[in-house]
Amino acid sequence: MPLSARRPEGPQSITHSKLVTEIVHDFPHVSERHVVKAAAVIESLLAKTLIGGDRVEVRGFGSFGVKMRRARKGRNPATNEEIDLKRRCTVYFKAGKDLRACVDASRSAGE
């Protein structure tokens, strides 16, 4: 049964442990220990690739990348004092065509 069919209504977030539980449920012949190890390998590979400045693309799902944010002036909201913000890297995710279509279809069906 797909994950979407088992989910309760309302906003949810999926955690690492929930993801592992769902995979173990869908693939009972694979041990939880192996699923946890596989997830750790995937997370490590994603991080190493992004640290190296490369993109990670999963066709249909989306892509992860790193953007360099320029240095700029900001404001402390508590004091309204102007502060200098340093240049920094940030990770972004861009949803793929299939994921966008799936999410859009599920949102449209709920209206």
mmCIF file of N, CA and C in Angstrom:
data_model
loop_
_atom_site.group_PDB
_atom_site.id
_atom_site.type_symbol
_atom_site.label_atom_id
_atom_site.label_comp_id
_atom_site.label_asym_id
_atom_site.label_seq_id
_atom_site.Cartn_x
_atom_site.Cartn_y
_atom_site.Cartn_z
ATOM 1 N N MET A 1 0.861 -1.180 0.000
ATOM 2 C CA MET A 1 0.000 0.000 0.000
ATOM 3 C C MET A 1 0.902 1.236 0.000
ATOM 4 N N PRO A 2 0.675 2.191 -0.910
ATOM 5 C CA PRO A 2 1.514 3.381 -0.945
ATOM 6 C C PRO A 2 1.365 4.222 0.316
ATOM 7 N N LEU A 3 2.400 4.990 0.589
ATOM 8 C CA LEU A 3 2.431 5.840 1.781
ATOM 9 C C LEU A 3 1.222 6.757 1.841
ATOM 10 N N SER A 4 0.841 7.351 0.716
ATOM 11 C CA SER A 4 -0.268 8.307 0.712
ATOM 12 C C SER A 4 -1.584 7.652 1.136
ATOM 13 N N ALA A 5 -1.732 6.349 0.887
ATOM 14 C CA ALA A 5 -2.978 5.664 1.242
ATOM 15 C C ALA A 5 -3.064 5.393 2.747
ATOM 16 N N ARG A 6 -1.923 5.365 3.444
ATOM 17 C CA ARG A 6 -1.910 5.069 4.876
ATOM 18 C C ARG A 6 -1.883 6.327 5.745
ATOM 19 N N ARG A 7 -1.646 7.481 5.150
ATOM 20 C CA ARG A 7 -1.476 8.711 5.924
ATOM 21 C C ARG A 7 -2.795 9.233 6.462
ATOM 22 N N PRO A 8 -2.781 9.674 7.717
ATOM 23 C CA PRO A 8 -3.972 10.332 8.241
ATOM 24 C C PRO A 8 -4.122 11.713 7.620
ATOM 25 N N GLU A 9 -5.316 12.269 7.708
ATOM 26 C CA GLU A 9 -5.575 13.600 7.155
ATOM 27 C C GLU A 9 -4.836 14.662 7.954
ATOM 28 N N GLY A 10 -4.631 15.797 7.348
ATOM 29 C CA GLY A 10 -4.016 16.932 8.027
ATOM 30 C C GLY A 10 -2.524 17.014 7.755
ATOM 31 N N PRO A 11 -1.919 18.156 8.096
ATOM 32 C CA PRO A 11 -0.490 18.359 7.863
ATOM 33 C C PRO A 11 0.348 17.367 8.665
ATOM 34 N N GLN A 12 1.347 16.828 8.044
ATOM 35 C CA GLN A 12 2.253 15.865 8.660
ATOM 36 C C GLN A 12 3.672 16.196 8.226
ATOM 37 N N SER A 13 4.622 15.742 8.985
ATOM 38 C CA SER A 13 5.998 15.773 8.516
ATOM 39 C C SER A 13 6.534 14.363 8.668
ATOM 40 N N ILE A 14 7.442 13.993 7.789
ATOM 41 C CA ILE A 14 8.002 12.653 7.871
ATOM 42 C C ILE A 14 9.413 12.762 8.422
ATOM 43 N N THR A 15 9.672 12.004 9.456
ATOM 44 C CA THR A 15 10.978 11.998 10.096
ATOM 45 C C THR A 15 11.780 10.814 9.580
ATOM 46 N N HIS A 16 13.044 10.786 9.943
ATOM 47 C CA HIS A 16 13.918 9.685 9.558
ATOM 48 C C HIS A 16 13.339 8.360 10.034
ATOM 49 N N SER A 17 12.887 8.308 11.274
ATOM 50 C CA SER A 17 12.360 7.049 11.819
ATOM 51 C C SER A 17 11.064 6.631 11.130
ATOM 52 N N LYS A 18 10.208 7.599 10.779
ATOM 53 C CA LYS A 18 8.982 7.264 10.045
ATOM 54 C C LYS A 18 9.312 6.710 8.663
ATOM 55 N N LEU A 19 10.301 7.306 8.015
ATOM 56 C CA LEU A 19 10.721 6.839 6.700
ATOM 57 C C LEU A 19 11.219 5.398 6.784
ATOM 58 N N VAL A 20 12.052 5.114 7.773
ATOM 59 C CA VAL A 20 12.570 3.760 7.969
ATOM 60 C C VAL A 20 11.411 2.791 8.216
ATOM 61 N N THR A 21 10.479 3.178 9.065
ATOM 62 C CA THR A 21 9.316 2.324 9.371
ATOM 63 C C THR A 21 8.510 2.018 8.111
ATOM 64 N N GLU A 22 8.274 3.021 7.273
ATOM 65 C CA GLU A 22 7.513 2.821 6.036
ATOM 66 C C GLU A 22 8.235 1.868 5.089
ATOM 67 N N ILE A 23 9.544 2.023 4.964
ATOM 68 C CA ILE A 23 10.311 1.148 4.067
ATOM 69 C C ILE A 23 10.289 -0.283 4.579
ATOM 70 N N VAL A 24 10.487 -0.469 5.890
ATOM 71 C CA VAL A 24 10.444 -1.811 6.475
ATOM 72 C C VAL A 24 9.062 -2.427 6.275
ATOM 73 N N HIS A 25 8.015 -1.613 6.397
ATOM 74 C CA HIS A 25 6.649 -2.106 6.194
ATOM 75 C C HIS A 25 6.437 -2.562 4.751
ATOM 76 N N ASP A 26 6.940 -1.781 3.790
ATOM 77 C CA ASP A 26 6.754 -2.096 2.373
ATOM 78 C C ASP A 26 7.680 -3.223 1.888
ATOM 79 N N PHE A 27 8.810 -3.417 2.567
ATOM 80 C CA PHE A 27 9.777 -4.454 2.189
ATOM 81 C C PHE A 27 10.106 -5.304 3.422
ATOM 82 N N PRO A 28 9.191 -6.166 3.838
ATOM 83 C CA PRO A 28 9.376 -6.919 5.081
ATOM 84 C C PRO A 28 10.571 -7.878 5.065
ATOM 85 N N HIS A 29 11.071 -8.228 3.879
ATOM 86 C CA HIS A 29 12.221 -9.118 3.798
ATOM 87 C C HIS A 29 13.541 -8.392 4.091
ATOM 88 N N VAL A 30 13.506 -7.072 4.194
ATOM 89 C CA VAL A 30 14.703 -6.274 4.501
ATOM 90 C C VAL A 30 14.638 -5.868 5.968
ATOM 91 N N SER A 31 15.725 -6.093 6.690
ATOM 92 C CA SER A 31 15.724 -5.776 8.124
ATOM 93 C C SER A 31 15.803 -4.271 8.353
ATOM 94 N N GLU A 32 15.309 -3.856 9.503
ATOM 95 C CA GLU A 32 15.356 -2.435 9.854
ATOM 96 C C GLU A 32 16.799 -1.945 9.922
ATOM 97 N N ARG A 33 17.685 -2.791 10.405
ATOM 98 C CA ARG A 33 19.108 -2.444 10.510
ATOM 99 C C ARG A 33 19.675 -2.117 9.126
ATOM 100 N N HIS A 34 19.312 -2.902 8.115
ATOM 101 C CA HIS A 34 19.795 -2.653 6.758
ATOM 102 C C HIS A 34 19.194 -1.376 6.166
ATOM 103 N N VAL A 35 17.938 -1.108 6.466
ATOM 104 C CA VAL A 35 17.290 0.115 5.970
ATOM 105 C C VAL A 35 17.955 1.344 6.591
ATOM 106 N N VAL A 36 18.222 1.287 7.889
ATOM 107 C CA VAL A 36 18.895 2.404 8.567
ATOM 108 C C VAL A 36 20.275 2.630 7.957
ATOM 109 N N LYS A 37 21.003 1.552 7.705
ATOM 110 C CA LYS A 37 22.341 1.650 7.110
ATOM 111 C C LYS A 37 22.253 2.251 5.695
ATOM 112 N N ALA A 38 21.276 1.798 4.900
ATOM 113 C CA ALA A 38 21.110 2.326 3.540
ATOM 114 C C ALA A 38 20.773 3.812 3.569
ATOM 115 N N ALA A 39 19.907 4.219 4.490
ATOM 116 C CA ALA A 39 19.542 5.634 4.619
ATOM 117 C C ALA A 39 20.770 6.472 4.987
ATOM 118 N N ALA A 40 21.598 5.947 5.881
ATOM 119 C CA ALA A 40 22.812 6.662 6.290
ATOM 120 C C ALA A 40 23.773 6.821 5.112
ATOM 121 N N VAL A 41 23.891 5.791 4.289
ATOM 122 C CA VAL A 41 24.766 5.860 3.114
ATOM 123 C C VAL A 41 24.245 6.905 2.128
ATOM 124 N N ILE A 42 22.933 6.920 1.899
ATOM 125 C CA ILE A 42 22.333 7.895 0.979
ATOM 126 C C ILE A 42 22.540 9.316 1.501
ATOM 127 N N GLU A 43 22.276 9.536 2.794
ATOM 128 C CA GLU A 43 22.465 10.870 3.388
ATOM 129 C C GLU A 43 23.911 11.316 3.277
ATOM 130 N N SER A 44 24.849 10.403 3.541
ATOM 131 C CA SER A 44 26.270 10.725 3.462
ATOM 132 C C SER A 44 26.683 11.076 2.035
ATOM 133 N N LEU A 45 26.194 10.312 1.080
ATOM 134 C CA LEU A 45 26.515 10.574 -0.321
ATOM 135 C C LEU A 45 25.956 11.916 -0.778
ATOM 136 N N LEU A 46 24.726 12.223 -0.374
ATOM 137 C CA LEU A 46 24.141 13.529 -0.703
ATOM 138 C C LEU A 46 24.994 14.655 -0.130
ATOM 139 N N ALA A 47 25.346 14.540 1.145
ATOM 140 C CA ALA A 47 26.142 15.580 1.805
ATOM 141 C C ALA A 47 27.503 15.750 1.136
ATOM 142 N N LYS A 48 28.206 14.650 0.858
ATOM 143 C CA LYS A 48 29.526 14.730 0.217
ATOM 144 C C LYS A 48 29.436 15.386 -1.155
ATOM 145 N N THR A 49 28.398 15.043 -1.898
ATOM 146 C CA THR A 49 28.226 15.611 -3.236
ATOM 147 C C THR A 49 27.976 17.117 -3.153
ATOM 148 N N LEU A 50 27.106 17.533 -2.239
ATOM 149 C CA LEU A 50 26.808 18.963 -2.081
ATOM 150 C C LEU A 50 28.017 19.727 -1.538
ATOM 151 N N ILE A 51 28.741 19.133 -0.603
ATOM 152 C CA ILE A 51 29.950 19.773 -0.067
ATOM 153 C C ILE A 51 30.962 19.998 -1.186
ATOM 154 N N GLY A 52 31.009 19.055 -2.130
ATOM 155 C CA GLY A 52 31.914 19.184 -3.271
ATOM 156 C C GLY A 52 31.465 20.210 -4.294
ATOM 157 N N GLY A 53 30.279 20.795 -4.076
ATOM 158 C CA GLY A 53 29.782 21.830 -4.981
ATOM 159 C C GLY A 53 28.981 21.298 -6.156
ATOM 160 N N ASP A 54 28.706 19.994 -6.160
ATOM 161 C CA ASP A 54 27.952 19.388 -7.259
ATOM 162 C C ASP A 54 26.468 19.315 -6.936
ATOM 163 N N ARG A 55 25.674 19.025 -7.969
ATOM 164 C CA ARG A 55 24.226 18.860 -7.828
ATOM 165 C C ARG A 55 23.887 17.397 -7.650
ATOM 166 N N VAL A 56 22.767 17.138 -6.977
ATOM 167 C CA VAL A 56 22.217 15.784 -6.864
ATOM 168 C C VAL A 56 20.859 15.819 -7.548
ATOM 169 N N GLU A 57 20.695 14.963 -8.559
ATOM 170 C CA GLU A 57 19.434 14.942 -9.296
ATOM 171 C C GLU A 57 18.828 13.550 -9.236
ATOM 172 N N VAL A 58 17.567 13.487 -8.813
ATOM 173 C CA VAL A 58 16.805 12.241 -8.806
ATOM 174 C C VAL A 58 15.663 12.464 -9.782
ATOM 175 N N ARG A 59 15.755 11.858 -10.942
ATOM 176 C CA ARG A 59 14.770 12.090 -12.018
ATOM 177 C C ARG A 59 13.345 11.913 -11.520
ATOM 178 N N GLY A 60 12.505 12.878 -11.833
ATOM 179 C CA GLY A 60 11.099 12.825 -11.457
ATOM 180 C C GLY A 60 10.833 13.323 -10.049
ATOM 181 N N PHE A 61 11.822 13.217 -9.167
ATOM 182 C CA PHE A 61 11.645 13.653 -7.783
ATOM 183 C C PHE A 61 12.104 15.088 -7.602
ATOM 184 N N GLY A 62 13.353 15.367 -7.972
ATOM 185 C CA GLY A 62 13.863 16.723 -7.846
ATOM 186 C C GLY A 62 15.368 16.760 -7.782
ATOM 187 N N SER A 63 15.897 17.942 -7.530
ATOM 188 C CA SER A 63 17.341 18.101 -7.462
ATOM 189 C C SER A 63 17.719 18.970 -6.266
ATOM 190 N N PHE A 64 18.875 18.655 -5.716
ATOM 191 C CA PHE A 64 19.459 19.413 -4.616
ATOM 192 C C PHE A 64 20.694 20.108 -5.164
ATOM 193 N N GLY A 65 20.956 21.293 -4.680
ATOM 194 C CA GLY A 65 22.147 22.014 -5.099
ATOM 195 C C GLY A 65 22.563 23.007 -4.038
ATOM 196 N N VAL A 66 23.671 23.673 -4.300
ATOM 197 C CA VAL A 66 24.204 24.673 -3.374
ATOM 198 C C VAL A 66 24.240 26.011 -4.092
ATOM 199 N N LYS A 67 23.750 27.043 -3.429
ATOM 200 C CA LYS A 67 23.809 28.405 -3.961
ATOM 201 C C LYS A 67 24.658 29.248 -3.013
ATOM 202 N N MET A 68 25.407 30.162 -3.601
ATOM 203 C CA MET A 68 26.190 31.095 -2.802
ATOM 204 C C MET A 68 25.363 32.358 -2.616
ATOM 205 N N ARG A 69 25.122 32.722 -1.379
ATOM 206 C CA ARG A 69 24.402 33.955 -1.060
ATOM 207 C C ARG A 69 25.437 35.062 -0.855
ATOM 208 N N ARG A 70 25.199 36.191 -1.473
ATOM 209 C CA ARG A 70 26.155 37.305 -1.367
ATOM 210 C C ARG A 70 26.089 37.951 0.019
ATOM 211 N N ALA A 71 27.142 38.647 0.375
ATOM 212 C CA ALA A 71 27.143 39.428 1.614
ATOM 213 C C ALA A 71 26.154 40.581 1.436
ATOM 214 N N ARG A 72 25.489 40.945 2.516
ATOM 215 C CA ARG A 72 24.498 42.016 2.414
ATOM 216 C C ARG A 72 24.272 42.653 3.777
ATOM 217 N N LYS A 73 23.542 43.750 3.740
ATOM 218 C CA LYS A 73 23.140 44.426 4.977
ATOM 219 C C LYS A 73 21.829 43.815 5.451
ATOM 220 N N GLY A 74 21.705 43.609 6.738
ATOM 221 C CA GLY A 74 20.475 43.097 7.316
ATOM 222 C C GLY A 74 20.075 43.958 8.498
ATOM 223 N N ARG A 75 19.001 43.586 9.161
ATOM 224 C CA ARG A 75 18.523 44.334 10.313
ATOM 225 C C ARG A 75 18.204 43.404 11.450
ATOM 226 N N ASN A 76 18.626 43.784 12.664
ATOM 227 C CA ASN A 76 18.255 43.049 13.864
ATOM 228 C C ASN A 76 16.811 43.446 14.174
ATOM 229 N N PRO A 77 15.866 42.495 14.133
ATOM 230 C CA PRO A 77 14.459 42.859 14.330
ATOM 231 C C PRO A 77 14.151 43.373 15.738
ATOM 232 N N ALA A 78 14.960 42.986 16.705
ATOM 233 C CA ALA A 78 14.697 43.424 18.081
ATOM 234 C C ALA A 78 15.101 44.884 18.296
ATOM 235 N N THR A 79 16.245 45.284 17.689
ATOM 236 C CA THR A 79 16.763 46.636 17.928
ATOM 237 C C THR A 79 16.669 47.546 16.706
ATOM 238 N N ASN A 80 16.329 46.954 15.562
ATOM 239 C CA ASN A 80 16.288 47.672 14.294
ATOM 240 C C ASN A 80 17.665 48.173 13.877
ATOM 241 N N GLU A 81 18.706 47.614 14.485
ATOM 242 C CA GLU A 81 20.082 47.999 14.174
ATOM 243 C C GLU A 81 20.514 47.312 12.877
ATOM 244 N N GLU A 82 21.224 48.051 12.009
ATOM 245 C CA GLU A 82 21.726 47.482 10.766
ATOM 246 C C GLU A 82 22.951 46.627 11.075
ATOM 247 N N ILE A 83 23.005 45.439 10.464
ATOM 248 C CA ILE A 83 24.139 44.539 10.680
ATOM 249 C C ILE A 83 24.637 44.032 9.333
ATOM 250 N N ASP A 84 25.918 43.633 9.295
ATOM 251 C CA ASP A 84 26.510 43.065 8.088
ATOM 252 C C ASP A 84 26.342 41.547 8.132
ATOM 253 N N LEU A 85 25.735 41.001 7.085
ATOM 254 C CA LEU A 85 25.587 39.552 6.966
ATOM 255 C C LEU A 85 26.658 39.055 5.998
ATOM 256 N N LYS A 86 27.388 38.026 6.399
ATOM 257 C CA LYS A 86 28.487 37.501 5.593
ATOM 258 C C LYS A 86 27.966 36.680 4.413
ATOM 259 N N ARG A 87 28.816 36.537 3.434
ATOM 260 C CA ARG A 87 28.541 35.648 2.303
ATOM 261 C C ARG A 87 28.454 34.224 2.843
ATOM 262 N N ARG A 88 27.506 33.430 2.300
ATOM 263 C CA ARG A 88 27.360 32.067 2.799
ATOM 264 C C ARG A 88 26.764 31.156 1.743
ATOM 265 N N CYS A 89 26.905 29.865 1.965
ATOM 266 C CA CYS A 89 26.310 28.855 1.079
ATOM 267 C C CYS A 89 24.987 28.404 1.679
ATOM 268 N N THR A 90 24.053 28.052 0.812
ATOM 269 C CA THR A 90 22.793 27.505 1.268
ATOM 270 C C THR A 90 22.396 26.358 0.334
ATOM 271 N N VAL A 91 21.733 25.363 0.885
ATOM 272 C CA VAL A 91 21.280 24.216 0.095
ATOM 273 C C VAL A 91 19.862 24.496 -0.374
ATOM 274 N N TYR A 92 19.581 24.168 -1.635
ATOM 275 C CA TYR A 92 18.223 24.338 -2.148
ATOM 276 C C TYR A 92 17.718 23.010 -2.696
ATOM 277 N N PHE A 93 16.403 22.899 -2.789
ATOM 278 C CA PHE A 93 15.750 21.751 -3.418
ATOM 279 C C PHE A 93 14.773 22.277 -4.436
ATOM 280 N N LYS A 94 14.809 21.700 -5.632
ATOM 281 C CA LYS A 94 13.840 22.057 -6.673
ATOM 282 C C LYS A 94 13.093 20.788 -7.043
ATOM 283 N N ALA A 95 11.782 20.805 -6.843
ATOM 284 C CA ALA A 95 10.952 19.632 -7.128
ATOM 285 C C ALA A 95 10.966 19.320 -8.622
ATOM 286 N N GLY A 96 10.983 18.028 -8.933
ATOM 287 C CA GLY A 96 10.940 17.569 -10.316
ATOM 288 C C GLY A 96 9.521 17.606 -10.870
ATOM 289 N N LYS A 97 9.427 17.416 -12.165
ATOM 290 C CA LYS A 97 8.148 17.501 -12.866
ATOM 291 C C LYS A 97 7.135 16.491 -12.317
ATOM 292 N N ASP A 98 7.543 15.242 -12.119
ATOM 293 C CA ASP A 98 6.623 14.210 -11.633
ATOM 294 C C ASP A 98 6.138 14.510 -10.216
ATOM 295 N N LEU A 99 7.042 14.960 -9.352
ATOM 296 C CA LEU A 99 6.661 15.288 -7.975
ATOM 297 C C LEU A 99 5.693 16.467 -7.955
ATOM 298 N N ARG A 100 5.986 17.506 -8.749
ATOM 299 C CA ARG A 100 5.093 18.667 -8.807
ATOM 300 C C ARG A 100 3.705 18.257 -9.284
ATOM 301 N N ALA A 101 3.652 17.411 -10.312
ATOM 302 C CA ALA A 101 2.364 16.970 -10.853
ATOM 303 C C ALA A 101 1.588 16.152 -9.819
ATOM 304 N N CYS A 102 2.285 15.291 -9.088
ATOM 305 C CA CYS A 102 1.649 14.457 -8.062
ATOM 306 C C CYS A 102 1.078 15.318 -6.933
ATOM 307 N N VAL A 103 1.868 16.264 -6.462
ATOM 308 C CA VAL A 103 1.418 17.147 -5.380
ATOM 309 C C VAL A 103 0.271 18.023 -5.859
ATOM 310 N N ASP A 104 0.385 18.557 -7.067
ATOM 311 C CA ASP A 104 -0.668 19.401 -7.626
ATOM 312 C C ASP A 104 -1.974 18.623 -7.764
ATOM 313 N N ALA A 105 -1.889 17.382 -8.241
ATOM 314 C CA ALA A 105 -3.083 16.555 -8.419
ATOM 315 C C ALA A 105 -3.740 16.243 -7.072
ATOM 316 N N SER A 106 -2.925 15.983 -6.050
ATOM 317 C CA SER A 106 -3.500 15.667 -4.737
ATOM 318 C C SER A 106 -4.145 16.907 -4.118
ATOM 319 N N ARG A 107 -3.582 18.074 -4.346
ATOM 320 C CA ARG A 107 -4.158 19.319 -3.836
ATOM 321 C C ARG A 107 -5.453 19.657 -4.571
ATOM 322 N N SER A 108 -5.478 19.416 -5.886
ATOM 323 C CA SER A 108 -6.669 19.717 -6.688
ATOM 324 C C SER A 108 -7.820 18.785 -6.332
ATOM 325 N N ALA A 109 -7.517 17.527 -6.020
ATOM 326 C CA ALA A 109 -8.540 16.551 -5.688
ATOM 327 C C ALA A 109 -9.198 16.873 -4.349
ATOM 328 N N GLY A 110 -8.454 17.539 -3.461
ATOM 329 C CA GLY A 110 -8.980 17.871 -2.135
ATOM 330 C C GLY A 110 -9.901 19.082 -2.132
ATOM 331 N N GLU A 111 -9.935 19.819 -3.203
ATOM 332 C CA GLU A 111 -10.766 21.048 -3.235
ATOM 333 C C GLU A 111 -12.171 20.749 -3.628
#
